[in-house]
Tab-separated table of C-alpha atoms in Angstrom:
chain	number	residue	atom	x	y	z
A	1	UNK	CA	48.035	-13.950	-25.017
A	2	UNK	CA	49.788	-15.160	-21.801
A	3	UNK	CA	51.814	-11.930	-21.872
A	4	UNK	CA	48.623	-9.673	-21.803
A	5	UNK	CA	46.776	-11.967	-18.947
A	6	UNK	CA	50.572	-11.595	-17.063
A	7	UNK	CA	51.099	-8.192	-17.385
A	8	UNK	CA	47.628	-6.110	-18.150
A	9	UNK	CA	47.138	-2.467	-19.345
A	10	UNK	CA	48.120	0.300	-16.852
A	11	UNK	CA	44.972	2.272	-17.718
A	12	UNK	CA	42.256	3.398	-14.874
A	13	UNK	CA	39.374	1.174	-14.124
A	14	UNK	CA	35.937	2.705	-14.438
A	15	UNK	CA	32.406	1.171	-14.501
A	16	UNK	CA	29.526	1.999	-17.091
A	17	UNK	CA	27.530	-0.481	-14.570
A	18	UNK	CA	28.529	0.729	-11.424
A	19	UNK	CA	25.783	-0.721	-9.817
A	20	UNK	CA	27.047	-4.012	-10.556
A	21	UNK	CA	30.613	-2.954	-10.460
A	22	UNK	CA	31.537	-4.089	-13.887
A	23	UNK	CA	34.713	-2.323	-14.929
A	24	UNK	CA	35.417	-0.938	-18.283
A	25	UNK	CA	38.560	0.403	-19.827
A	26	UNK	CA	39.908	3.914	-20.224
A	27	UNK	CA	43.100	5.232	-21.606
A	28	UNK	CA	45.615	7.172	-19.744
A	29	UNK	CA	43.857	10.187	-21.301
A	30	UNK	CA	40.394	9.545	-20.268
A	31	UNK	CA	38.838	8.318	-23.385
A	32	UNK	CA	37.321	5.349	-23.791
A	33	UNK	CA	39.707	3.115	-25.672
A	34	UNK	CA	37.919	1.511	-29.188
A	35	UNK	CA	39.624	-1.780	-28.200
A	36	UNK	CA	38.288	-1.801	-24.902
A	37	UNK	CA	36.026	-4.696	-25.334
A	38	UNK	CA	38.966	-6.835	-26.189
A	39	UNK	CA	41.257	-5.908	-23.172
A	40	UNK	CA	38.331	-6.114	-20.625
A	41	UNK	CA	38.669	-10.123	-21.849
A	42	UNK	CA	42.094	-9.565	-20.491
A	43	UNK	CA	41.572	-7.695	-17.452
A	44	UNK	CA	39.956	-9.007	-14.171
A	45	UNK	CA	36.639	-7.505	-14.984
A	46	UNK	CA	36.164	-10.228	-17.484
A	47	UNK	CA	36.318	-12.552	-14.583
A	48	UNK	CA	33.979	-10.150	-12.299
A	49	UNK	CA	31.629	-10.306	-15.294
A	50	UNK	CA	31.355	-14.224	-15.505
A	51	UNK	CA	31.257	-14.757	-11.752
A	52	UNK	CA	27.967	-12.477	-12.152
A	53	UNK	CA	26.669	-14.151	-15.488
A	54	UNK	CA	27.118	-17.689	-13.965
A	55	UNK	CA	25.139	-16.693	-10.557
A	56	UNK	CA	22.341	-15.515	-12.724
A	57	UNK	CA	22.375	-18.071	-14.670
A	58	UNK	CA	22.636	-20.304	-11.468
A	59	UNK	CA	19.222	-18.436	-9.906
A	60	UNK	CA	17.346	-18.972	-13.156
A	61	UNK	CA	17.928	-22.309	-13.206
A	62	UNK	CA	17.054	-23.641	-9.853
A	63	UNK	CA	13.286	-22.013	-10.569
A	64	UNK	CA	13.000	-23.286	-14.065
A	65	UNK	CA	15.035	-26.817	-13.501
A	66	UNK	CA	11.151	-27.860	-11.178
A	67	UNK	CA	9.199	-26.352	-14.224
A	68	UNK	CA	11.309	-28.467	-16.669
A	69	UNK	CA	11.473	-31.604	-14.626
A	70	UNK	CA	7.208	-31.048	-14.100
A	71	UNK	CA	6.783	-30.696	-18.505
A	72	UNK	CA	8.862	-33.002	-19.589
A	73	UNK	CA	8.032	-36.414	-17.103
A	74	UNK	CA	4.680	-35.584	-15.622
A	75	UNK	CA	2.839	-32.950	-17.359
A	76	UNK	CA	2.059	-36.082	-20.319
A	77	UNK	CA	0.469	-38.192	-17.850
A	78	UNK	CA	-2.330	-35.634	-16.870
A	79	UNK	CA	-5.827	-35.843	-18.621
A	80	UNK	CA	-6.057	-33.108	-20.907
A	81	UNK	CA	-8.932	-31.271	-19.219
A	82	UNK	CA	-6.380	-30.323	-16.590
A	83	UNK	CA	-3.995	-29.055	-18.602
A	84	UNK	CA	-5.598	-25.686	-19.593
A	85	UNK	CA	-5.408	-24.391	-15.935
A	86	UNK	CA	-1.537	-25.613	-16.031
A	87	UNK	CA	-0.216	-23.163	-18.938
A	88	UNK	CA	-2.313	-20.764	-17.569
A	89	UNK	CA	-0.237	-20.725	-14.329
A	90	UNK	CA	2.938	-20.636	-16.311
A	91	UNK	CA	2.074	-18.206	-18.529
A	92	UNK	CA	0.707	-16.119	-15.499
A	93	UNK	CA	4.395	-16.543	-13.902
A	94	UNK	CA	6.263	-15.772	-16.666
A	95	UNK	CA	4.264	-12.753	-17.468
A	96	UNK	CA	4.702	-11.944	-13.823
A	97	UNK	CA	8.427	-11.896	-14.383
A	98	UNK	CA	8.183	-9.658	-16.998
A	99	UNK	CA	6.430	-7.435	-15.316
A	100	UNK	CA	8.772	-7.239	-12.199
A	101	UNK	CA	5.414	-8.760	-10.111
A	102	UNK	CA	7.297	-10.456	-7.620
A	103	UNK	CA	8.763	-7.556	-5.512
A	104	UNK	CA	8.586	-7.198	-2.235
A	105	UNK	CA	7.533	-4.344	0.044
A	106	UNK	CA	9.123	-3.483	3.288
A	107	UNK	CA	8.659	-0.695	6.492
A	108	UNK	CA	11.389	-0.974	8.410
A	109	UNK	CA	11.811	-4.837	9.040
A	110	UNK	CA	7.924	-5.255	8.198
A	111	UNK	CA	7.571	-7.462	5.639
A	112	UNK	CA	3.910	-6.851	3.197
A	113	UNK	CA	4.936	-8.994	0.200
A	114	UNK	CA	4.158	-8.379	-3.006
A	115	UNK	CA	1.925	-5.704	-4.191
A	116	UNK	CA	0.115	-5.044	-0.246
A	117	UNK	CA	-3.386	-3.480	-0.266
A	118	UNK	CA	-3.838	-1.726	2.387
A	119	UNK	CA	-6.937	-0.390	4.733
A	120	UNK	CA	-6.059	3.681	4.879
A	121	UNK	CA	-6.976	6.086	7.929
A	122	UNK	CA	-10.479	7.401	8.074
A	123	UNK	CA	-12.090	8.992	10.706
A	124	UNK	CA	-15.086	7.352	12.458
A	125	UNK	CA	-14.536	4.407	10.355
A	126	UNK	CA	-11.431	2.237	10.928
A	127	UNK	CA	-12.266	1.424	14.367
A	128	UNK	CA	-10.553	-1.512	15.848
A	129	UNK	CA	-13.423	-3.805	14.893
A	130	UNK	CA	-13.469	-2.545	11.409
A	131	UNK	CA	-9.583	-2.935	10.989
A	132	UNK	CA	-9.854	-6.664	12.441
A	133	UNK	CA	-12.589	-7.828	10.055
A	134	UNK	CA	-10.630	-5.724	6.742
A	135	UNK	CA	-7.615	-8.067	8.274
A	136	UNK	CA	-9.367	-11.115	7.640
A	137	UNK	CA	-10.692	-9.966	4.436
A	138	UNK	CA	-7.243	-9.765	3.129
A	139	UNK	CA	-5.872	-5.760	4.126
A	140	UNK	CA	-2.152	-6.259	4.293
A	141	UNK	CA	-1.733	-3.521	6.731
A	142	UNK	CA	-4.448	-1.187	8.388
A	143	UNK	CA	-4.594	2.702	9.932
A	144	UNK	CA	-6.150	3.495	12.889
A	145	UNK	CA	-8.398	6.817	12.925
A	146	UNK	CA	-6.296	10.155	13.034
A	147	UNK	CA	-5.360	10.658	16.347
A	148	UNK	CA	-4.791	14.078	17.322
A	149	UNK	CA	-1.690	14.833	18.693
A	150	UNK	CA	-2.700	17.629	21.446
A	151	UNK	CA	-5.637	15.345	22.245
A	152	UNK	CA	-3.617	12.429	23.282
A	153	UNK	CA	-1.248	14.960	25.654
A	154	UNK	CA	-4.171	16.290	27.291
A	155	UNK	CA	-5.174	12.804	28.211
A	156	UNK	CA	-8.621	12.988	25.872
A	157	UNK	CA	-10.241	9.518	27.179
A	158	UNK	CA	-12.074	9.246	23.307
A	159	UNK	CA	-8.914	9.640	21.676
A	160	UNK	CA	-6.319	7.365	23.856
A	161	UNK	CA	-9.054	4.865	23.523
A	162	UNK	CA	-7.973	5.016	19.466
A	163	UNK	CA	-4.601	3.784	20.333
A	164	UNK	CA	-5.703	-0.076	21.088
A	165	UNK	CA	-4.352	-2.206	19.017
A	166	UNK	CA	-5.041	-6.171	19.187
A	167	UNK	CA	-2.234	-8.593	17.837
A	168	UNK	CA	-4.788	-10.326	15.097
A	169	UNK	CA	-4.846	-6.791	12.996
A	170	UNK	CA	-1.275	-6.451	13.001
A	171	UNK	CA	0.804	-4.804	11.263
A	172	UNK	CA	-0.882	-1.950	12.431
A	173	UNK	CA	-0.513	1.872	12.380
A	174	UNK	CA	-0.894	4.743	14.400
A	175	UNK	CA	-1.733	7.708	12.696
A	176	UNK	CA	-1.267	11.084	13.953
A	177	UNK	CA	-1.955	14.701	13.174
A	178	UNK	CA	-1.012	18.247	14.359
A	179	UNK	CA	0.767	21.487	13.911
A	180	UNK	CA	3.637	21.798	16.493
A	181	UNK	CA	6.597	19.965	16.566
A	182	UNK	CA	6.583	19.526	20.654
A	183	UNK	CA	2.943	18.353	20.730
A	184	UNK	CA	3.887	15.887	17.965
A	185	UNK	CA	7.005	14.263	19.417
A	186	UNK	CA	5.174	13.919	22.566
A	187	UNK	CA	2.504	12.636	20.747
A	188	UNK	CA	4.612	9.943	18.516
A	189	UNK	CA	6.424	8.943	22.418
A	190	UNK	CA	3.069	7.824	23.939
A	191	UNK	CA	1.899	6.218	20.447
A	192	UNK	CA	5.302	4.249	21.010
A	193	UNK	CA	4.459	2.725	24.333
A	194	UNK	CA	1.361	0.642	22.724
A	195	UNK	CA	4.335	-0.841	20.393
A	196	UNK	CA	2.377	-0.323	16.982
A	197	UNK	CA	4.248	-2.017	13.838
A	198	UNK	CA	4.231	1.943	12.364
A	199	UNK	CA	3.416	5.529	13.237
A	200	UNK	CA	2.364	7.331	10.266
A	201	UNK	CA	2.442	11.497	10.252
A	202	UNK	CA	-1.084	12.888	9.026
A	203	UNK	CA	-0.330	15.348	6.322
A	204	UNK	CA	-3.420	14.789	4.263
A	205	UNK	CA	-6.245	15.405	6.234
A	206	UNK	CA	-8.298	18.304	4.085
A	207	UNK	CA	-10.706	19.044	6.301
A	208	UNK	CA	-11.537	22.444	7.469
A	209	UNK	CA	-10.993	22.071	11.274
A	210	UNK	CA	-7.809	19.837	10.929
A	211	UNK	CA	-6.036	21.876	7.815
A	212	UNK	CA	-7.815	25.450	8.472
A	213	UNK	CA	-5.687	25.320	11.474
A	214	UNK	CA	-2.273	23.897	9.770
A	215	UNK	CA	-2.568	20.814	10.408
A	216	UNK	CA	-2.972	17.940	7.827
A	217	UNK	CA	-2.602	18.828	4.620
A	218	UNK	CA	-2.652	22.722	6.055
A	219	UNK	CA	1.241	21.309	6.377
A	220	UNK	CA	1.435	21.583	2.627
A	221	UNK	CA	1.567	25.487	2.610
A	222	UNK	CA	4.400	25.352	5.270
A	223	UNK	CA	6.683	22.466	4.360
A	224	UNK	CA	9.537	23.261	6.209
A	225	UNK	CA	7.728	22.814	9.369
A	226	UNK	CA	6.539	19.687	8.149
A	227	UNK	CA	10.083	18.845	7.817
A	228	UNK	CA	10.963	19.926	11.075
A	229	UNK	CA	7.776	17.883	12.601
A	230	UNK	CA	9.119	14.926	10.379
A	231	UNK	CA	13.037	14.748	11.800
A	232	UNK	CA	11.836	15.629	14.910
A	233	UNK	CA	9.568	12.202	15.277
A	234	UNK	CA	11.615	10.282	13.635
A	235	UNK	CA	14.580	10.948	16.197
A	236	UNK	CA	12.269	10.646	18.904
A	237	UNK	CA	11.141	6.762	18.298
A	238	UNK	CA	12.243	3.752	17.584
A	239	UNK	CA	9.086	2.672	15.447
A	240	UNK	CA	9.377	3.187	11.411
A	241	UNK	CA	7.971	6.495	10.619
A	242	UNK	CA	5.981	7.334	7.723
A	243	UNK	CA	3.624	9.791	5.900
A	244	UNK	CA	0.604	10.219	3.992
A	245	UNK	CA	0.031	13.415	2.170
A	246	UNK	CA	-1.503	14.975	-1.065
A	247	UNK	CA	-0.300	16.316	-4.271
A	248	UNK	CA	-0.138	19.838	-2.902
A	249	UNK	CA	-2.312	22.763	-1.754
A	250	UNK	CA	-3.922	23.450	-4.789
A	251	UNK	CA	-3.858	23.450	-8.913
A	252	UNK	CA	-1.143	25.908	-8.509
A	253	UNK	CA	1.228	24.070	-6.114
A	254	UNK	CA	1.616	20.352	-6.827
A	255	UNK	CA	4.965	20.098	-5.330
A	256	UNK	CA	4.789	17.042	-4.426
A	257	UNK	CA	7.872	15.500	-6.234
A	258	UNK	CA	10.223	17.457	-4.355
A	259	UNK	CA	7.982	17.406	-1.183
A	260	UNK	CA	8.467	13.646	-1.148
A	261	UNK	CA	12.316	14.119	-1.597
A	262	UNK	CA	12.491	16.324	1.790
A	263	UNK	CA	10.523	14.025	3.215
A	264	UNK	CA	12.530	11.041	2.599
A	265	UNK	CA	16.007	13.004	3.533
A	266	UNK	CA	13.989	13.321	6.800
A	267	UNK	CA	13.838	9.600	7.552
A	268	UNK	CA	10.913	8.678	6.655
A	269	UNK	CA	10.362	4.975	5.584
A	270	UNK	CA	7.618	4.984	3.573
A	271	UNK	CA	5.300	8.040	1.971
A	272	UNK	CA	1.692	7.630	0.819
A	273	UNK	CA	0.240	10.113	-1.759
A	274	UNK	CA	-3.232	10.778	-2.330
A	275	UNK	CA	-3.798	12.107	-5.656
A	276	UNK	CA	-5.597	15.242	-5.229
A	277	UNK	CA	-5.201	18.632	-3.568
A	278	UNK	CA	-6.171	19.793	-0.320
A	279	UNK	CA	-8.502	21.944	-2.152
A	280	UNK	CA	-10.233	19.654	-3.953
A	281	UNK	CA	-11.291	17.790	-0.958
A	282	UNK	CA	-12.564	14.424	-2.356
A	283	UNK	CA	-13.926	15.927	-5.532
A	284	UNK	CA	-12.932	15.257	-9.574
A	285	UNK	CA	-10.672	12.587	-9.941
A	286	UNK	CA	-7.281	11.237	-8.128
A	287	UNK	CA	-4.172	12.454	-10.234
A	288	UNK	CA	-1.667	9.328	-10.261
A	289	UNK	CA	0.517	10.450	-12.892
A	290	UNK	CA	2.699	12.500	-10.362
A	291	UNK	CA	2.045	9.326	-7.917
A	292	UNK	CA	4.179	7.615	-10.714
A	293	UNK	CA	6.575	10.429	-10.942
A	294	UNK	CA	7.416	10.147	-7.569
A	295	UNK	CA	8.317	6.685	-7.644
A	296	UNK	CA	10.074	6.827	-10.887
A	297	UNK	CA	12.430	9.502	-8.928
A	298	UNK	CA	15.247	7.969	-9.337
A	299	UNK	CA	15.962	9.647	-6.028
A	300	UNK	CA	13.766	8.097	-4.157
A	301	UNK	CA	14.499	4.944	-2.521
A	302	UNK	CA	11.585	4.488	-0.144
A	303	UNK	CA	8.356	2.363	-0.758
A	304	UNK	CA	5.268	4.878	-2.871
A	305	UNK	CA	1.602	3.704	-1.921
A	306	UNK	CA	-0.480	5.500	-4.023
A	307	UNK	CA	-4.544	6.170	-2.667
A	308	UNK	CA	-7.341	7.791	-4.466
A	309	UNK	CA	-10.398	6.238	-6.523
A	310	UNK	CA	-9.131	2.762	-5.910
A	311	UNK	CA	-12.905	1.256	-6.453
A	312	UNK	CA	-12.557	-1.808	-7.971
A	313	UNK	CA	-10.092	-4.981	-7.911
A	314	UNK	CA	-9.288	-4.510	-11.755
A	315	UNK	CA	-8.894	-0.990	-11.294
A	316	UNK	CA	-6.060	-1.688	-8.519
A	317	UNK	CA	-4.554	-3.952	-10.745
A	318	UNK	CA	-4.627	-1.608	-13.931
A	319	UNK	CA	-2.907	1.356	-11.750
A	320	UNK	CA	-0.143	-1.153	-10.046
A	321	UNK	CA	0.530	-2.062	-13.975
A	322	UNK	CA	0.636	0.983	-14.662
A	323	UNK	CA	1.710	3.370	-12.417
A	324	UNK	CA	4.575	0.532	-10.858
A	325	UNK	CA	3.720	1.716	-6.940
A	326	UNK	CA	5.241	-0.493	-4.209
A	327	UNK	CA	1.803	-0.550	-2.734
A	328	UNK	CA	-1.919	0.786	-2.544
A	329	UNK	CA	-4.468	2.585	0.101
A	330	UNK	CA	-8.171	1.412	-0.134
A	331	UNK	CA	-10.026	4.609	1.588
A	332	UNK	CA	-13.564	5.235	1.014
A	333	UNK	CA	-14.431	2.042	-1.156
A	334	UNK	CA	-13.961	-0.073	1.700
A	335	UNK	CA	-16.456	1.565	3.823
A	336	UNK	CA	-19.454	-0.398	4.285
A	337	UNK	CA	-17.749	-3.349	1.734
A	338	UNK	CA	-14.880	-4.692	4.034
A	339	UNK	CA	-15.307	-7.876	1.627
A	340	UNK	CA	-13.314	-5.635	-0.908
A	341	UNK	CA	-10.319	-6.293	0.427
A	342	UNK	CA	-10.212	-10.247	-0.555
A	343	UNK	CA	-12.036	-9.536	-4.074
A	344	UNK	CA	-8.901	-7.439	-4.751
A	345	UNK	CA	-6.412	-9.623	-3.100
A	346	UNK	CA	-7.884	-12.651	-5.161
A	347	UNK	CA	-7.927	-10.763	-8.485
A	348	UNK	CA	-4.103	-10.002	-8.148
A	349	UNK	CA	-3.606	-13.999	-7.567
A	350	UNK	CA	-5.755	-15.451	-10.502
A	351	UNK	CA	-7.105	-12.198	-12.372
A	352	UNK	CA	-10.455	-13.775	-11.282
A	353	UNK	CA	-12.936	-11.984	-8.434
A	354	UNK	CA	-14.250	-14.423	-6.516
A	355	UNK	CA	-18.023	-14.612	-5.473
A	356	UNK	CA	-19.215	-13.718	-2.430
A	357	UNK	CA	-22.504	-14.477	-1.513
A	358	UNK	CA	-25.285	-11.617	-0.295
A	359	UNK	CA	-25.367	-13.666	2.949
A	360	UNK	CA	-21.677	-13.621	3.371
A	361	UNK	CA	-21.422	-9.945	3.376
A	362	UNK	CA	-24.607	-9.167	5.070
A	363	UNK	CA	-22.961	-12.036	7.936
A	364	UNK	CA	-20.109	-9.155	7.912
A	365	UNK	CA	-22.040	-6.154	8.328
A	366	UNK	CA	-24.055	-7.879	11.029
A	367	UNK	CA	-20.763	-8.281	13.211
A	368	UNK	CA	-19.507	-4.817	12.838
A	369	UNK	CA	-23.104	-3.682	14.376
A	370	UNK	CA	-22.635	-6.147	17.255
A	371	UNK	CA	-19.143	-5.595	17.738
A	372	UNK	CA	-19.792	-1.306	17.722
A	373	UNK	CA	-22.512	-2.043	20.441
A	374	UNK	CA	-20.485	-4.256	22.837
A	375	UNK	CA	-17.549	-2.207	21.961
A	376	UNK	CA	-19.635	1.675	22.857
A	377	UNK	CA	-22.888	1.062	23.919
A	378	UNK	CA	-26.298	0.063	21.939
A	379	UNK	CA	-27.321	4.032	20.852
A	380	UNK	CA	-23.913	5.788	20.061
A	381	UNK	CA	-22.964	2.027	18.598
A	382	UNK	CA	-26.003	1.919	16.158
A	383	UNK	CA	-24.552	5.481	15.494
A	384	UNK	CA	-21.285	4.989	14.302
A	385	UNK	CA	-22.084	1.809	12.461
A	386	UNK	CA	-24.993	3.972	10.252
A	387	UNK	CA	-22.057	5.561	7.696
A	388	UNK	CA	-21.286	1.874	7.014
A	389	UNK	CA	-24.551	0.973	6.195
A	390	UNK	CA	-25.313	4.090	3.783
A	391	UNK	CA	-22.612	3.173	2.357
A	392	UNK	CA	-22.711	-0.456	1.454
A	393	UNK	CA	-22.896	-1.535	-2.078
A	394	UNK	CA	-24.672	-4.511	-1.065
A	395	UNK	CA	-27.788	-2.477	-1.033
A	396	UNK	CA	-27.209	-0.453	-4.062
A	397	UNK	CA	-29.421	-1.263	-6.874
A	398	UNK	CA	-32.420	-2.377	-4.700
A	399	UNK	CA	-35.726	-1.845	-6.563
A	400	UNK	CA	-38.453	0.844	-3.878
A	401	UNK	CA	-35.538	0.112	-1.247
A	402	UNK	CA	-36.021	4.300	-0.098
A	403	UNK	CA	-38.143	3.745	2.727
A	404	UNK	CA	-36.382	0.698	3.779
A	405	UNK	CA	-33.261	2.503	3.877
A	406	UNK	CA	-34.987	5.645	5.608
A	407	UNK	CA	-35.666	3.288	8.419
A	408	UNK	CA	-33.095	1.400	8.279
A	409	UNK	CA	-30.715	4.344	8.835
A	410	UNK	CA	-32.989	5.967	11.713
A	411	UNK	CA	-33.567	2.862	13.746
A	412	UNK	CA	-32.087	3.616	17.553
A	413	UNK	CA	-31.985	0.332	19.052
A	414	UNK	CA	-30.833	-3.228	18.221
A	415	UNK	CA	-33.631	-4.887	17.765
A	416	UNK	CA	-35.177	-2.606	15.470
A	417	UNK	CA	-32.444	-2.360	13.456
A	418	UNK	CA	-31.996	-6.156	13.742
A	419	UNK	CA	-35.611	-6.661	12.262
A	420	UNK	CA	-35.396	-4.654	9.550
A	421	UNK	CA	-31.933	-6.310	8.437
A	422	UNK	CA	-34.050	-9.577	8.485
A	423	UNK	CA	-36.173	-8.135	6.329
A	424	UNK	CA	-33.914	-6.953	3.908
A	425	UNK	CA	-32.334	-10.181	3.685
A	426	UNK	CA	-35.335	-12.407	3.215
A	427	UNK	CA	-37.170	-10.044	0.714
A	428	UNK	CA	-33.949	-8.175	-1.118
A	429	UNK	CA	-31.064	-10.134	-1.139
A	430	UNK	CA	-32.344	-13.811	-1.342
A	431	UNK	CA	-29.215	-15.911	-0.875
């Protein structure tokens, strides 16, 4: 009635939607009135509510009005053989509303779209050639190789050398590693100074020398110094900070739901989880169900990039269905197979891997060889570029390949190793 719209309940206004801010109606006593429903047609909330309802409405309609328009006056004039691929697109984007597939993940003001695959940190591996060609492949974002913190104060030539970073692999990130919070801030300063996109804080790392010392995931066992390590570097830059880590120690200490809370009251803006402990090392299989309890934390707030067993492109999409991660870390799959990255970024698109051809890849493995030699020199470069070739999937499968590989893997200069690659390639792989 006019009277009610003039002169509305004096009850107080509380919200069962407060993140929207839609008020409901309580009595003077506290209780929820049973007639609230009607007066909240009277009250201003009813108003707050349609402004809301009509916006929505207003969004949904300026991205279906196109699909509409497209149906109903051009969609009859196409031949029929092109129509299949057309519902399959809108089925595809209605199924990706559905499934909340069109959120965006951010570091900071860095911008990795929606559902980012990403190259992770390994040692000896993502080089600055490696983490240029993964780029091109399709990695969102790419690690450098840990960097040890009282290394890089002590001026180590080898490891400041880790800290070049060229503009086509960006965004780009720093990783570092140590046990002391001085070393560490120092550390994160210099890092700085080269202007990566993100410094990331090791706390992962299970191996012997890096955690047997308390460092890495060695942090795990004393997580209020990690804490302390944490605020410290964050107040000390002006780069996005985050963290990589694992689900605990051991079997008996999988803390890391609360670990990633401390974390994140630290200032942290993003936290990656492997799913193992330190002391499985990388044996058994990755643990993502507390990887999804993390990010269903209602708590937490920050982006969750899960990393462990990622092997496959269907198998990334499966655990982004079902695990709901802002993004995901390709480690040890990548190694050797930097093609990976666009077989996965393609299957997210159009659910289809695309074909790559033997000569393609082997095109790929031929430039990281040339690139480590011009980059080191031709021995150590043949060297470090040896892991990638034991590790390649392109030559899994290969019928009496042993003693081809034998040599392949023990050849010391570029032209051996050049020769045998030709051989490979015209009697193996034929394409």
């Amino acid at each position: 009635t006019p009277l009610a719209l003039k002169n509305p309940p004096k009850t107080r206004i509380f919200s069962v939607l407060s993140k929207y801010r839609v008020p409901t109606m309580q009595n003077r006593f506290g209780k929820f009135d049973g007639l609230f429903t009607k007066k909240l047609f009277y009250h201003q909330g009813f108003f707050a509510v349609k402004r809301r309802v009509v916006f929505i409405l207003g969004a949904m309609w300026i991205h279906v009005a196109p699909r509409l328009f497209f149906m109903f006056f051009v969609f009859d004039s196409i031949d029929d053989s092109a129509k299949l691929p057309i519902w399959r697109n809108l089925s595809n984007f209605v199924a990706k509303i559905h499934n909340h597939e069109f959120k965006l993940m951010k570091i900071g003001q860095i911008d990795l779209g929606n559902r980012p695959v990403m190259l992770a940190p390994m040692e000896d591996v993502t080089d600055l050639s490696f983490r240029q060609i993964c780029r091109e492949q399709g990695a969102d974002m790419v690690y450098t190789e840990f960097v040890s913190a009282d290394a890089l104060i002590r001026n180590i030539q080898a490891t400041l050398r880790k800290l070049n970073i060229s503009d086509a692999e960006r965004p780009a990130a720093i990783q570092i590693y140590g046990r002391e919070v001085e070393p560490m801030v120092e550390a994160a300063k210099m890092c700085a100074e080269v202007n990566p996109d993100v410094i990331d804080l090791n706390f992962g790392c299970p191996v012997k020398k890096v955690a047997g010392k308390g460092a890495g995931s060695g942090l795990l066992r004393n997580v209020p110094l990690m804490c302390e390590i944490t605020r410290a570097v964050v107040n000390a830059v002006n780069v996005p900070v985050t963290a990589k880590t694992r689900l605990g120690w051991d079997c008996n200490t999988k803390h890391i739901v609360e670990v990633a809370e401390q974390l994140q009251d630290c200032g942290i803006q993003a936290l990656t989880i492997h799913g193992r402990t330190r002391s499985q090392m990388y044996t058994g299989e990755a643990d993502w169900t507390l990887i999804g309890e993390v990010k269903n934390n209602l708590r937490m707030h920050i982006p969750i990039i899960g990393n462990g067993d990622i092997t496959s492109a269907q198998k990334l999409k499966e655990y982004y269905d079902r695990y709901g991660v802002d993004g995901i870390m390709v480690g040890r799959a990548s190694i050797g197979a930097p093609w990976i990255f666009k077989e996965m970024k393609q299957y997210l698109l159009t659910g289809e891997v695309p074909h790559i051809s033997n000569k393609e890849k082997m095109a790929l493995l031929r430039r990281q060889i040339n690139e480590s030699i011009n980059r080191i020199d031709e021995f150590r470069g043949i060297l470090h570029i040896r892991r990638h070739l034991a590790a390649t999937p392109l030559f899994k499968g290969i019928p009496n390949f042993r003693e081809t590989r034998i040599a392949m893997l023990q050849a010391r200069t570029f032209a051996e190793l050049n020769d045998i690659l030709n051989h490979i390639e015209a009697t193996y792989l034929g394409e």
